[in-house]
Amino acid sequence: MRDLIAAILLSIFLYFFAWQPFQDELNANKSLLIQNIVHNSLSQASVTTGYFTTSDLLSIQAEVANDLGYPTSEVTVIGTTTPQTRGGLLSLTISVPTSLTFVHIPSTEVVPITQSETAMSEVLQ
């Protein structure tokens, strides 16, 4: 009986160590996707308008939510909403929660995946 209990406990830990690299790879790919969206959105805003409108931020939020399968309420998008002329700084930050946990046990200490970038505006006004 003691051997059976030990085998069950060891199998749980082996399952965790076999599953963890897969979770890390998924989170890394999500982070890369968010980084690309931040970079492309910031590049476009720095050349065209010099700021993010509310509709721009909502469309970025919807794009991230659609690409990663999150509800839009869980995606946080913060960007510069005041017009910036040439040389002014634009920033954009996107954050989503980490959805993968060990054996689907909910955790209260989930660290979000966050990507942020700052660029100079190129708009002449």
mmCIF file of C-alpha atoms in Angstrom, residues 35-97:
data_model
loop_
_atom_site.group_PDB
_atom_site.id
_atom_site.type_symbol
_atom_site.label_atom_id
_atom_site.label_comp_id
_atom_site.label_asym_id
_atom_site.label_seq_id
_atom_site.Cartn_x
_atom_site.Cartn_y
_atom_site.Cartn_z
ATOM 1 C CA GLN A 35 4.806 41.992 -28.870
ATOM 2 C CA ASN A 36 4.191 41.979 -32.639
ATOM 3 C CA ILE A 37 0.777 43.595 -32.226
ATOM 4 C CA VAL A 38 2.250 46.280 -29.940
ATOM 5 C CA HIS A 39 5.077 47.021 -32.378
ATOM 6 C CA ASN A 40 2.870 47.159 -35.483
ATOM 7 C CA SER A 41 0.161 49.258 -33.823
ATOM 8 C CA LEU A 42 2.683 51.684 -32.372
ATOM 9 C CA SER A 43 4.500 52.026 -35.695
ATOM 10 C CA GLN A 44 1.250 52.789 -37.497
ATOM 11 C CA ALA A 45 0.084 55.335 -34.902
ATOM 12 C CA SER A 46 3.447 57.099 -34.801
ATOM 13 C CA VAL A 47 3.318 57.740 -38.554
ATOM 14 C CA THR A 48 -0.395 58.359 -39.185
ATOM 15 C CA THR A 49 -2.073 60.136 -36.258
ATOM 16 C CA GLY A 50 0.449 60.585 -33.463
ATOM 17 C CA TYR A 51 -1.861 59.054 -30.840
ATOM 18 C CA PHE A 52 -4.363 56.261 -30.251
ATOM 19 C CA THR A 53 -8.063 57.005 -30.492
ATOM 20 C CA THR A 54 -10.531 55.115 -28.335
ATOM 21 C CA SER A 55 -11.613 53.117 -31.377
ATOM 22 C CA ASP A 56 -7.950 52.241 -32.088
ATOM 23 C CA LEU A 57 -7.500 50.905 -28.561
ATOM 24 C CA LEU A 58 -10.767 48.956 -28.761
ATOM 25 C CA SER A 59 -9.797 47.413 -32.113
ATOM 26 C CA ILE A 60 -6.387 46.408 -30.720
ATOM 27 C CA GLN A 61 -8.152 44.891 -27.702
ATOM 28 C CA ALA A 62 -10.544 42.982 -29.973
ATOM 29 C CA GLU A 63 -7.666 41.764 -32.169
ATOM 30 C CA VAL A 64 -5.700 40.407 -29.204
ATOM 31 C CA ALA A 65 -8.817 38.826 -27.696
ATOM 32 C CA ASN A 66 -9.702 37.201 -31.025
ATOM 33 C CA ASP A 67 -6.171 35.940 -31.727
ATOM 34 C CA LEU A 68 -5.632 34.463 -28.258
ATOM 35 C CA GLY A 69 -9.192 33.369 -27.476
ATOM 36 C CA TYR A 70 -9.716 35.621 -24.461
ATOM 37 C CA PRO A 71 -12.856 37.611 -23.719
ATOM 38 C CA THR A 72 -12.248 41.301 -24.414
ATOM 39 C CA SER A 73 -12.849 42.074 -20.738
ATOM 40 C CA GLU A 74 -9.641 40.193 -19.821
ATOM 41 C CA VAL A 75 -7.412 42.078 -22.291
ATOM 42 C CA THR A 76 -5.978 45.363 -21.000
ATOM 43 C CA VAL A 77 -4.789 47.928 -23.560
ATOM 44 C CA ILE A 78 -3.298 51.248 -22.452
ATOM 45 C CA GLY A 79 -1.968 53.761 -24.962
ATOM 46 C CA THR A 80 -1.211 57.445 -25.493
ATOM 47 C CA THR A 81 -4.508 59.204 -26.208
ATOM 48 C CA THR A 82 -3.269 62.789 -26.486
ATOM 49 C CA PRO A 83 -1.935 63.992 -29.857
ATOM 50 C CA GLN A 84 1.857 64.056 -30.067
ATOM 51 C CA THR A 85 3.769 66.027 -32.678
ATOM 52 C CA ARG A 86 7.125 65.014 -34.093
ATOM 53 C CA GLY A 87 9.461 63.921 -31.303
ATOM 54 C CA GLY A 88 6.692 63.330 -28.740
ATOM 55 C CA LEU A 89 6.569 59.928 -27.092
ATOM 56 C CA LEU A 90 3.845 57.387 -27.812
ATOM 57 C CA SER A 91 3.443 54.325 -25.628
ATOM 58 C CA LEU A 92 1.328 51.202 -25.821
ATOM 59 C CA THR A 93 0.938 48.421 -23.251
ATOM 60 C CA ILE A 94 -1.055 45.214 -23.712
ATOM 61 C CA SER A 95 -1.640 42.739 -20.901
ATOM 62 C CA VAL A 96 -3.460 39.390 -20.811
ATOM 63 C CA PRO A 97 -3.759 36.875 -17.962
#
